[in-house]
CSV table of N, CA and C in Angstrom, one decimal:
chain,number,residue,atom,x,y,z
A,1,MET,N,123.9,100.9,103.6
A,1,MET,CA,123.5,102.2,104.5
A,1,MET,C,123.0,102.8,103.0
A,2,SER,N,123.9,103.2,101.9
A,2,SER,CA,123.1,103.5,100.9
A,2,SER,C,121.8,103.2,100.3
A,3,ASP,N,121.5,102.1,100.3
A,3,ASP,CA,120.4,101.4,100.0
A,3,ASP,C,119.6,101.9,100.9
A,4,THR,N,119.6,102.1,102.6
A,4,THR,CA,118.8,102.6,103.5
A,4,THR,C,118.4,104.1,103.4
A,5,ILE,N,119.2,104.5,102.7
A,5,ILE,CA,118.7,105.9,102.4
A,5,ILE,C,118.1,106.1,101.0
A,6,GLU,N,118.3,105.7,100.3
A,6,GLU,CA,117.2,105.5,98.4
A,6,GLU,C,115.8,104.5,99.3
A,7,PHE,N,115.8,103.9,100.7
A,7,PHE,CA,114.4,103.6,100.4
A,7,PHE,C,113.9,104.6,101.2
A,8,LEU,N,114.5,105.3,102.3
A,8,LEU,CA,113.8,106.5,102.9
A,8,LEU,C,113.1,107.4,102.2
A,9,GLU,N,114.6,107.8,101.0
A,9,GLU,CA,113.8,109.1,100.2
A,9,GLU,C,112.0,108.2,99.3
A,10,GLU,N,112.3,107.4,98.8
A,10,GLU,CA,111.3,106.6,98.3
A,10,GLU,C,110.3,106.4,99.5
A,11,LYS,N,110.2,106.3,100.2
A,11,LYS,CA,108.9,106.4,101.4
A,11,LYS,C,109.0,107.4,101.3
A,12,LEU,N,109.7,108.6,101.4
A,12,LEU,CA,109.2,109.9,102.5
A,12,LEU,C,108.4,110.8,100.7
A,13,ALA,N,108.8,110.2,99.8
A,13,ALA,CA,108.4,110.8,98.1
A,13,ALA,C,107.0,110.4,98.1
A,14,LYS,N,106.4,109.1,98.8
A,14,LYS,CA,104.9,109.2,98.5
A,14,LYS,C,104.1,109.4,99.7
A,15,ILE,N,104.8,110.1,100.4
A,15,ILE,CA,104.0,110.8,101.6
A,15,ILE,C,103.1,112.5,100.6
A,16,ARG,N,102.5,112.7,101.2
A,16,ARG,CA,101.7,114.0,100.5
A,16,ARG,C,102.1,115.0,101.3
A,17,ALA,N,102.7,116.2,100.3
A,17,ALA,CA,103.2,117.2,101.0
A,17,ALA,C,102.7,118.3,100.9
A,18,GLY,N,101.6,118.5,100.2
A,18,GLY,CA,100.7,119.5,100.0
A,18,GLY,C,100.4,120.2,98.4
A,19,LYS,N,101.8,119.5,97.4
A,19,LYS,CA,102.0,119.3,96.2
A,19,LYS,C,101.3,118.1,96.0
A,20,ALA,N,101.1,117.9,94.4
A,20,ALA,CA,100.5,117.0,93.7
A,20,ALA,C,102.4,115.9,93.3
A,21,SER,N,102.4,114.4,93.6
A,21,SER,CA,103.5,113.8,92.6
A,21,SER,C,102.8,112.6,92.6
A,22,PRO,N,103.2,111.9,91.0
A,22,PRO,CA,102.5,110.8,90.8
A,22,PRO,C,103.6,109.5,91.9
A,23,LYS,N,104.6,110.2,92.4
A,23,LYS,CA,104.8,109.1,93.5
A,23,LYS,C,103.7,108.7,94.6
A,24,LEU,N,103.2,109.6,94.8
A,24,LEU,CA,101.5,109.7,95.4
A,24,LEU,C,100.9,108.3,95.3
A,25,LEU,N,101.0,107.8,94.0
A,25,LEU,CA,100.4,106.6,93.5
A,25,LEU,C,101.1,105.6,93.3
A,26,ASP,N,102.5,105.6,93.5
A,26,ASP,CA,102.9,104.2,93.3
A,26,ASP,C,102.5,103.2,93.8
A,27,ASP,N,101.9,103.0,94.7
A,27,ASP,CA,101.8,101.7,95.5
A,27,ASP,C,100.4,101.4,95.6
A,28,ILE,N,99.4,101.7,94.2
A,28,ILE,CA,97.8,101.5,94.0
A,28,ILE,C,98.6,100.1,93.4
A,29,ARG,N,97.4,99.4,93.2
A,29,ARG,CA,97.3,98.1,92.2
A,29,ARG,C,96.3,98.5,91.7
A,30,VAL,N,95.7,98.0,90.3
A,30,VAL,CA,94.9,98.0,89.6
A,30,VAL,C,94.6,96.7,88.9
A,31,MET,N,93.6,96.0,89.1
A,31,MET,CA,93.0,94.7,88.4
A,31,MET,C,92.9,95.0,87.3
A,32,TYR,N,94.0,94.2,86.5
A,32,TYR,CA,93.7,94.1,85.1
A,32,TYR,C,93.9,93.1,84.6
A,33,TYR,N,92.9,92.6,83.9
A,33,TYR,CA,93.2,91.3,83.1
A,33,TYR,C,93.0,90.1,84.3
A,34,GLY,N,92.7,90.3,85.4
A,34,GLY,CA,92.8,89.4,86.9
A,34,GLY,C,94.1,89.9,87.2
A,35,ASN,N,94.9,90.8,86.9
A,35,ASN,CA,96.5,90.7,87.9
A,35,ASN,C,96.5,91.9,88.3
A,36,PRO,N,96.7,92.1,89.9
A,36,PRO,CA,97.2,93.9,90.5
A,36,PRO,C,98.3,94.2,89.9
A,37,SER,N,98.0,95.2,89.1
A,37,SER,CA,99.1,95.8,88.4
A,37,SER,C,99.5,97.0,88.9
A,38,PRO,N,100.6,97.8,88.9
A,38,PRO,CA,100.9,99.1,88.9
A,38,PRO,C,99.8,100.4,88.3
A,39,LEU,N,99.5,101.2,88.9
A,39,LEU,CA,98.5,102.1,87.7
A,39,LEU,C,99.5,102.8,87.0
A,40,ASN,N,101.0,102.8,87.0
A,40,ASN,CA,101.4,103.6,85.7
A,40,ASN,C,101.9,103.0,85.2
A,41,SER,N,101.1,101.2,85.5
A,41,SER,CA,101.6,100.5,83.9
A,41,SER,C,100.1,99.9,83.2
A,42,VAL,N,99.1,100.4,83.9
A,42,VAL,CA,97.8,100.9,82.8
A,42,VAL,C,97.1,101.9,82.4
A,43,ALA,N,98.7,103.2,82.9
A,43,ALA,CA,97.6,104.9,82.6
A,43,ALA,C,99.0,105.5,82.9
A,44,THR,N,98.3,106.3,81.9
A,44,THR,CA,99.1,107.8,81.8
A,44,THR,C,99.1,108.2,83.4
A,45,VAL,N,100.2,109.4,84.1
A,45,VAL,CA,100.0,109.7,84.8
A,45,VAL,C,100.4,110.9,85.1
A,46,LEU,N,99.9,112.3,85.1
A,46,LEU,CA,100.2,113.7,85.1
A,46,LEU,C,100.2,114.6,86.0
A,47,VAL,N,101.1,115.6,86.0
A,47,VAL,CA,100.7,116.3,86.8
A,47,VAL,C,100.8,117.8,86.1
A,48,PRO,N,99.3,118.2,86.0
A,48,PRO,CA,99.0,119.5,84.8
A,48,PRO,C,99.7,120.9,86.1
A,49,ASP,N,99.7,120.7,87.1
A,49,ASP,CA,99.3,121.6,88.0
A,49,ASP,C,100.0,121.5,89.7
A,50,ALA,N,100.0,122.3,90.5
A,50,ALA,CA,100.7,121.7,91.9
A,50,ALA,C,99.5,120.9,92.5
A,51,LYS,N,98.9,121.2,92.1
A,51,LYS,CA,97.1,120.8,93.3
A,51,LYS,C,96.3,119.6,92.3
A,52,THR,N,97.1,118.8,91.4
A,52,THR,CA,96.2,117.9,90.3
A,52,THR,C,96.9,116.9,90.1
A,53,ILE,N,96.3,115.8,90.2
A,53,ILE,CA,97.0,114.7,89.0
A,53,ILE,C,95.9,114.1,88.1
A,54,MET,N,96.4,113.7,87.3
A,54,MET,CA,95.2,113.4,85.7
A,54,MET,C,95.7,112.0,85.5
A,55,ILE,N,94.9,110.9,85.5
A,55,ILE,CA,94.8,110.0,85.0
A,55,ILE,C,94.2,109.4,83.6
A,56,THR,N,95.3,109.0,83.0
A,56,THR,CA,94.6,108.7,81.8
A,56,THR,C,95.1,107.1,81.6
A,57,PRO,N,93.6,106.4,81.5
A,57,PRO,CA,93.7,104.8,81.2
A,57,PRO,C,94.0,104.8,79.5
A,58,TRP,N,94.6,103.6,79.8
A,58,TRP,CA,95.2,103.1,78.3
A,58,TRP,C,94.2,102.8,77.2
A,59,GLU,N,93.4,101.9,78.5
A,59,GLU,CA,92.0,101.0,78.0
A,59,GLU,C,90.9,101.8,78.7
A,60,LYS,N,90.0,102.6,78.4
A,60,LYS,CA,88.4,103.0,78.5
A,60,LYS,C,87.7,101.9,79.7
A,61,LYS,N,87.8,100.8,79.2
A,61,LYS,CA,87.1,99.5,80.3
A,61,LYS,C,87.8,99.5,81.5
A,62,ILE,N,88.9,100.1,81.9
A,62,ILE,CA,89.5,100.0,83.0
A,62,ILE,C,89.5,100.6,84.3
A,63,LEU,N,88.7,102.2,83.1
A,63,LEU,CA,88.9,103.2,84.5
A,63,LEU,C,87.8,103.0,85.3
A,64,LYS,N,86.5,102.2,85.9
A,64,LYS,CA,86.3,102.2,86.9
A,64,LYS,C,87.3,101.6,88.0
A,65,ASP,N,88.0,100.3,87.3
A,65,ASP,CA,88.5,99.5,88.0
A,65,ASP,C,89.9,100.3,88.9
A,66,ILE,N,90.3,101.6,88.1
A,66,ILE,CA,90.9,102.8,88.7
A,66,ILE,C,90.7,103.4,89.5
A,67,GLU,N,89.5,103.9,89.5
A,67,GLU,CA,89.0,104.5,90.5
A,67,GLU,C,88.5,103.8,91.7
A,68,LYS,N,88.2,102.2,91.9
A,68,LYS,CA,87.8,101.5,93.1
A,68,LYS,C,89.1,101.8,94.0
A,69,ALA,N,90.4,101.1,92.8
A,69,ALA,CA,91.6,101.2,93.0
A,69,ALA,C,91.7,102.4,94.2
A,70,ILE,N,91.6,103.6,93.9
A,70,ILE,CA,92.1,104.9,94.2
A,70,ILE,C,91.3,104.8,95.5
A,71,LEU,N,89.9,104.7,95.7
A,71,LEU,CA,89.1,104.9,96.7
A,71,LEU,C,89.4,103.7,98.2
A,72,ASP,N,89.9,102.7,97.4
A,72,ASP,CA,90.4,101.6,98.2
A,72,ASP,C,91.8,101.9,99.2
A,73,SER,N,92.6,102.6,98.3
A,73,SER,CA,93.8,103.2,98.7
A,73,SER,C,94.2,104.1,100.1
A,74,ASN,N,95.0,104.4,100.9
A,74,ASN,CA,94.7,105.1,101.8
A,74,ASN,C,95.3,106.6,101.1
A,75,ILE,N,95.8,106.8,100.5
A,75,ILE,CA,95.7,108.4,100.3
A,75,ILE,C,94.7,109.2,100.7
A,76,GLY,N,94.0,108.9,100.8
A,76,GLY,CA,92.8,109.8,101.0
A,76,GLY,C,92.6,111.0,99.9
A,77,ILE,N,92.4,110.7,98.6
A,77,ILE,CA,91.8,111.7,97.6
A,77,ILE,C,90.4,111.4,97.1
A,78,THR,N,89.6,111.7,96.9
A,78,THR,CA,88.6,111.1,96.1
A,78,THR,C,89.0,111.3,94.8
A,79,PRO,N,88.4,110.7,93.9
A,79,PRO,CA,88.8,110.8,92.2
A,79,PRO,C,87.8,111.7,91.5
A,80,GLU,N,87.8,111.8,90.7
A,80,GLU,CA,86.8,112.5,89.6
A,80,GLU,C,86.7,112.1,88.4
A,81,SER,N,85.9,111.6,87.6
A,81,SER,CA,86.0,111.0,86.1
A,81,SER,C,85.2,111.7,85.4
A,82,ASN,N,85.4,111.7,83.8
A,82,ASN,CA,84.5,112.3,83.5
A,82,ASN,C,84.3,111.3,82.5
A,83,GLY,N,84.8,110.2,82.5
A,83,GLY,CA,84.6,108.8,81.5
A,83,GLY,C,85.8,108.5,80.4
A,84,GLU,N,86.5,110.3,80.1
A,84,GLU,CA,87.9,109.3,79.6
A,84,GLU,C,88.8,109.5,80.6
A,85,ASN,N,89.0,110.4,81.8
A,85,ASN,CA,90.1,110.3,82.3
A,85,ASN,C,90.0,110.8,83.8
A,86,ILE,N,90.7,110.5,84.4
A,86,ILE,CA,90.4,111.0,86.5
A,86,ILE,C,90.9,111.9,86.9
A,87,ARG,N,90.6,112.1,87.6
A,87,ARG,CA,91.1,113.9,88.4
A,87,ARG,C,91.6,113.3,89.9
A,88,LEU,N,92.4,113.8,89.7
A,88,LEU,CA,92.7,114.0,91.3
A,88,LEU,C,93.1,115.0,91.8
A,89,THR,N,92.2,115.7,92.5
A,89,THR,CA,92.7,117.6,93.1
A,89,THR,C,93.0,116.9,94.9
A,90,LEU,N,94.2,117.6,95.0
A,90,LEU,CA,95.3,117.5,96.4
A,90,LEU,C,93.9,118.6,97.2
A,91,PRO,N,93.4,118.4,97.8
A,91,PRO,CA,92.9,119.4,99.2
A,91,PRO,C,93.8,120.3,100.1
A,92,PRO,N,94.2,121.0,100.5
A,92,PRO,CA,95.2,122.0,101.0
A,92,PRO,C,95.2,121.1,102.7
A,93,LEU,N,96.3,120.7,103.2
A,93,LEU,CA,96.9,120.1,104.2
A,93,LEU,C,96.0,121.2,105.7
A,94,THR,N,95.5,120.7,106.2
A,94,THR,CA,95.2,121.1,108.0
A,94,THR,C,96.3,120.9,108.7
A,95,GLU,N,96.5,121.9,109.4
A,95,GLU,CA,97.0,122.2,110.2
A,95,GLU,C,98.0,120.9,111.3
A,96,GLU,N,96.8,120.5,111.5
A,96,GLU,CA,96.4,118.9,112.3
A,96,GLU,C,97.1,117.7,111.5
A,97,ARG,N,96.8,117.7,109.9
A,97,ARG,CA,97.3,116.9,109.5
A,97,ARG,C,98.7,117.2,108.9
A,98,ARG,N,99.1,117.8,108.7
A,98,ARG,CA,100.8,118.6,108.6
A,98,ARG,C,101.3,117.9,109.4
A,99,LYS,N,101.1,118.1,110.8
A,99,LYS,CA,101.8,117.8,112.5
A,99,LYS,C,101.9,116.4,112.2
A,100,GLN,N,100.8,115.4,111.7
A,100,GLN,CA,100.3,114.2,111.4
A,100,GLN,C,101.7,113.5,110.6
A,101,LEU,N,101.0,113.9,109.5
A,101,LEU,CA,102.5,113.5,108.4
A,101,LEU,C,104.0,114.2,109.0
A,102,ALA,N,104.1,115.0,109.5
A,102,ALA,CA,105.7,115.4,110.0
A,102,ALA,C,106.0,113.9,111.2
A,103,LYS,N,105.0,114.0,111.5
A,103,LYS,CA,105.5,112.5,113.1
A,103,LYS,C,105.6,111.4,112.1
A,104,GLN,N,104.8,111.2,111.1
A,104,GLN,CA,104.9,109.9,110.5
A,104,GLN,C,106.6,109.8,109.4
A,105,VAL,N,106.5,111.4,109.2
A,105,VAL,CA,107.7,111.2,108.6
A,105,VAL,C,109.2,111.1,109.0
A,106,LYS,N,109.4,111.4,110.4
A,106,LYS,CA,110.0,111.6,111.6
A,106,LYS,C,110.2,110.1,112.1
A,107,ALA,N,109.1,109.0,112.4
A,107,ALA,CA,109.2,107.4,112.0
A,107,ALA,C,110.0,106.7,111.4
A,108,GLU,N,109.5,107.1,110.0
A,108,GLU,CA,110.4,106.4,109.0
A,108,GLU,C,112.2,107.5,109.3
A,109,ALA,N,112.4,107.9,109.0
A,109,ALA,CA,113.8,108.6,109.4
A,109,ALA,C,114.2,107.7,110.7
A,110,GLU,N,113.5,107.2,111.8
A,110,GLU,CA,114.2,106.8,112.9
A,110,GLU,C,114.4,105.6,112.3
A,111,ASN,N,113.3,105.0,111.8
A,111,ASN,CA,113.7,103.3,111.1
A,111,ASN,C,114.7,103.1,110.0
A,112,ALA,N,115.2,104.1,109.5
A,112,ALA,CA,116.0,104.3,109.0
A,112,ALA,C,117.5,104.6,109.2
A,113,LYS,N,117.4,105.4,110.8
A,113,LYS,CA,118.3,105.5,111.1
A,113,LYS,C,118.8,103.5,112.2
A,114,VAL,N,117.4,103.2,112.7
A,114,VAL,CA,117.6,101.7,112.8
A,114,VAL,C,118.1,101.1,112.3
A,115,ALA,N,118.1,101.1,111.1
A,115,ALA,CA,119.2,100.4,110.0
A,115,ALA,C,120.1,100.2,109.7
A,116,ILE,N,120.4,101.8,109.6
A,116,ILE,CA,121.9,102.3,110.0
A,116,ILE,C,123.1,101.9,111.1
A,117,ARG,N,122.0,101.8,112.3
A,117,ARG,CA,123.0,100.9,113.5
A,117,ARG,C,122.7,99.7,113.2
A,118,ASN,N,122.4,98.9,112.9
A,118,ASN,CA,122.1,97.4,112.4
A,118,ASN,C,123.3,97.2,111.6
A,119,ALA,N,123.5,98.0,110.3
A,119,ALA,CA,124.3,97.6,109.8
A,119,ALA,C,125.8,98.2,110.2
A,120,ARG,N,125.6,99.1,111.1
A,120,ARG,CA,127.0,99.3,111.7
A,120,ARG,C,127.5,97.6,112.7
A,121,LYS,N,126.4,97.7,113.2
A,121,LYS,CA,126.8,96.7,114.4
A,121,LYS,C,126.9,95.2,113.8
A,122,THR,N,126.4,94.7,112.4
A,122,THR,CA,126.6,93.2,111.6
A,122,THR,C,128.7,93.9,111.1
A,123,ALA,N,128.7,94.9,110.7
A,123,ALA,CA,130.4,95.2,110.3
A,123,ALA,C,131.2,95.2,111.4
A,124,ASN,N,130.6,96.0,112.5
A,124,ASN,CA,132.1,95.6,113.7
A,124,ASN,C,131.4,94.2,114.1
A,125,ASP,N,130.9,93.1,113.9
A,125,ASP,CA,130.9,91.7,114.3
A,125,ASP,C,131.5,91.4,113.8
A,126,GLN,N,132.1,91.8,112.0
A,126,GLN,CA,132.6,90.8,110.9
A,126,GLN,C,133.9,91.1,111.3
A,127,LEU,N,134.3,92.5,111.6
A,127,LEU,CA,135.6,92.7,112.3
A,127,LEU,C,136.1,91.8,113.4
A,128,LYS,N,135.0,91.7,114.6
A,128,LYS,CA,136.0,91.3,116.1
A,128,LYS,C,135.9,89.6,115.4
A,129,LYS,N,135.4,89.3,114.1
A,129,LYS,CA,135.1,87.6,114.0
A,129,LYS,C,136.4,87.3,113.2
A,130,ALA,N,136.9,88.4,112.2
A,130,ALA,CA,138.1,88.6,111.7
A,130,ALA,C,139.7,88.3,112.3
A,131,THR,N,139.1,89.2,113.6
A,131,THR,CA,140.2,89.2,114.8
A,131,THR,C,141.0,88.1,115.1
A,132,ASN,N,140.0,87.4,115.2
A,132,ASN,CA,140.3,86.0,115.4
A,132,ASN,C,140.9,85.0,114.3
A,133,ASP,N,140.2,85.5,113.5
A,133,ASP,CA,140.9,85.0,112.4
A,133,ASP,C,142.1,85.2,111.9
A,134,SER,N,141.9,86.6,110.9
A,134,SER,CA,143.2,86.6,110.1
A,134,SER,C,143.6,88.3,110.3
A,135,ILE,N,142.8,89.1,110.7
A,135,ILE,CA,143.8,90.3,111.1
A,135,ILE,C,144.0,90.6,112.2
A,136,SER,N,144.8,91.8,113.0
A,136,SER,CA,145.2,92.4,114.1
A,136,SER,C,144.1,92.7,114.7
A,137,GLU,N,144.6,93.2,116.1
A,137,GLU,CA,143.7,93.9,117.0
A,137,GLU,C,143.6,95.3,116.5
A,138,ASP,N,144.8,95.8,116.1
A,138,ASP,CA,144.7,97.3,115.9
A,138,ASP,C,143.8,97.8,114.6
A,139,GLN,N,143.9,96.5,113.3
A,139,GLN,CA,143.2,96.5,112.5
A,139,GLN,C,142.2,97.0,112.7
A,140,ALA,N,141.8,96.0,113.7
A,140,ALA,CA,140.3,95.9,114.1
A,140,ALA,C,139.9,97.1,114.5
A,141,LYS,N,140.7,97.8,115.2
A,141,LYS,CA,140.0,99.0,116.2
A,141,LYS,C,140.2,100.6,115.1
A,142,ASP,N,140.8,99.6,114.0
A,142,ASP,CA,141.1,101.2,112.8
A,142,ASP,C,139.6,100.8,112.0
A,143,GLY,N,139.5,99.4,111.9
A,143,GLY,CA,138.1,99.1,111.4
A,143,GLY,C,136.7,100.0,112.2
A,144,GLU,N,136.6,99.6,112.9
A,144,GLU,CA,135.9,100.2,114.0
A,144,GLU,C,135.1,101.3,113.6
A,145,LYS,N,136.8,102.3,114.1
A,145,LYS,CA,136.9,103.6,113.8
A,145,LYS,C,136.1,104.4,112.3
A,146,GLU,N,136.8,103.5,111.6
A,146,GLU,CA,135.9,103.7,110.3
A,146,GLU,C,134.8,103.5,109.9
A,147,VAL,N,134.1,102.4,110.7
A,147,VAL,CA,132.6,101.9,110.1
A,147,VAL,C,132.2,103.0,110.8
A,148,GLN,N,132.4,103.5,112.4
A,148,GLN,CA,131.6,104.4,112.9
A,148,GLN,C,131.4,106.0,112.1
A,149,LYS,N,133.0,106.2,111.9
A,149,LYS,CA,132.3,107.4,110.9
A,149,LYS,C,131.6,107.1,109.8
A,150,ILE,N,132.0,106.5,108.9
A,150,ILE,CA,130.8,106.3,107.9
A,150,ILE,C,129.0,106.0,108.2
A,151,HIS,N,128.9,105.5,109.6
A,151,HIS,CA,127.8,105.4,110.3
A,151,HIS,C,127.2,106.8,110.7
A,152,ASP,N,128.0,107.7,111.1
A,152,ASP,CA,128.0,109.1,111.5
A,152,ASP,C,127.6,110.2,110.1
A,153,ASP,N,128.5,109.4,108.9
A,153,ASP,CA,128.0,110.3,107.5
A,153,ASP,C,126.5,109.6,107.1
A,154,PHE,N,126.2,108.7,107.3
A,154,PHE,CA,124.7,108.1,107.0
A,154,PHE,C,123.8,108.7,107.9
A,155,ILE,N,123.8,108.8,109.4
A,155,ILE,CA,123.0,109.1,110.0
A,155,ILE,C,122.9,111.2,110.0
A,156,LYS,N,123.6,111.7,109.5
A,156,LYS,CA,123.7,113.1,109.1
A,156,LYS,C,122.9,113.0,107.8
A,157,LYS,N,123.1,111.9,106.7
A,157,LYS,CA,122.1,112.1,105.7
A,157,LYS,C,120.8,112.2,105.9
A,158,ILE,N,120.8,111.2,106.9
A,158,ILE,CA,119.1,110.8,106.9
A,158,ILE,C,118.2,112.2,107.7
A,159,ASP,N,119.0,112.6,108.6
A,159,ASP,CA,118.5,114.2,109.6
A,159,ASP,C,118.5,115.1,108.4
A,160,ALA,N,119.2,115.3,107.1
A,160,ALA,CA,119.4,116.2,106.2
A,160,ALA,C,118.0,116.0,105.4
A,161,VAL,N,117.9,114.8,105.3
A,161,VAL,CA,116.5,114.0,103.9
A,161,VAL,C,115.3,114.6,104.6
A,162,TYR,N,115.2,113.7,105.9
A,162,TYR,CA,114.2,114.4,107.1
A,162,TYR,C,114.0,115.9,107.3
A,163,ALA,N,114.9,116.8,107.4
A,163,ALA,CA,114.2,118.4,107.9
A,163,ALA,C,114.0,118.8,106.5
A,164,VAL,N,114.2,118.2,105.1
A,164,VAL,CA,114.0,118.8,103.6
A,164,VAL,C,112.5,118.1,103.8
A,165,LYS,N,112.2,116.9,104.2
A,165,LYS,CA,111.1,116.4,104.2
A,165,LYS,C,109.9,117.6,105.1
A,166,GLU,N,110.6,117.5,106.3
A,166,GLU,CA,109.5,118.2,107.4
A,166,GLU,C,109.1,119.7,107.0
A,167,LYS,N,110.2,120.5,106.1
A,167,LYS,CA,110.2,121.5,106.0
A,167,LYS,C,109.4,121.9,104.9
A,168,GLU,N,109.3,120.8,103.8
A,168,GLU,CA,108.1,121.0,102.7
A,168,GLU,C,106.5,120.4,103.4
A,169,ILE,N,106.5,119.8,104.2
A,169,ILE,CA,105.4,119.5,104.9
A,169,ILE,C,104.8,120.9,105.9
A,170,MET,N,105.4,121.4,106.6
A,170,MET,CA,105.1,122.0,107.0
A,170,MET,C,104.6,123.6,106.7
A,171,THR,N,105.3,123.7,105.0
A,171,THR,CA,105.3,124.6,104.4
A,171,THR,C,103.6,125.0,104.0
A,172,VAL,N,102.8,126.2,104.5
A,172,VAL,CA,101.9,126.5,103.8
A,172,VAL,C,101.9,127.3,102.6
């Protein structure tokens, strides 16, 4: 269940909320000596201000490859190159785009809740199986109550993470 929360936080960090973050570029792969490599392993990624991401490649010859990878990605930002580095300027989000991103965040939170419920079901199934083998029914019931309590705590954490991200997206 903890892994689900971590995964959700990583997933939400990659969703653009109006301010620049190097995490936006985590999924971008650049062809480097014939191998797709993560952008941050072939260039330095800096955020000089809230609306700009600066990418400085370690080798000038891969500048065009980085530009192509950014254009091919689905982040929706056009790179600007000056021959030495690439600047990504994040445009302000429109109201429609904010709502679209809020829906995407809600869908990610729902997926995380489903994963938590599946973990609860697995734990309860294991308790039922153990009831037949080694523990009493009372211990199994106590275990199920404990699993439910843990489940409820993690659902609250997901709701809190979702609320913070939604507020961040909807703030103009």
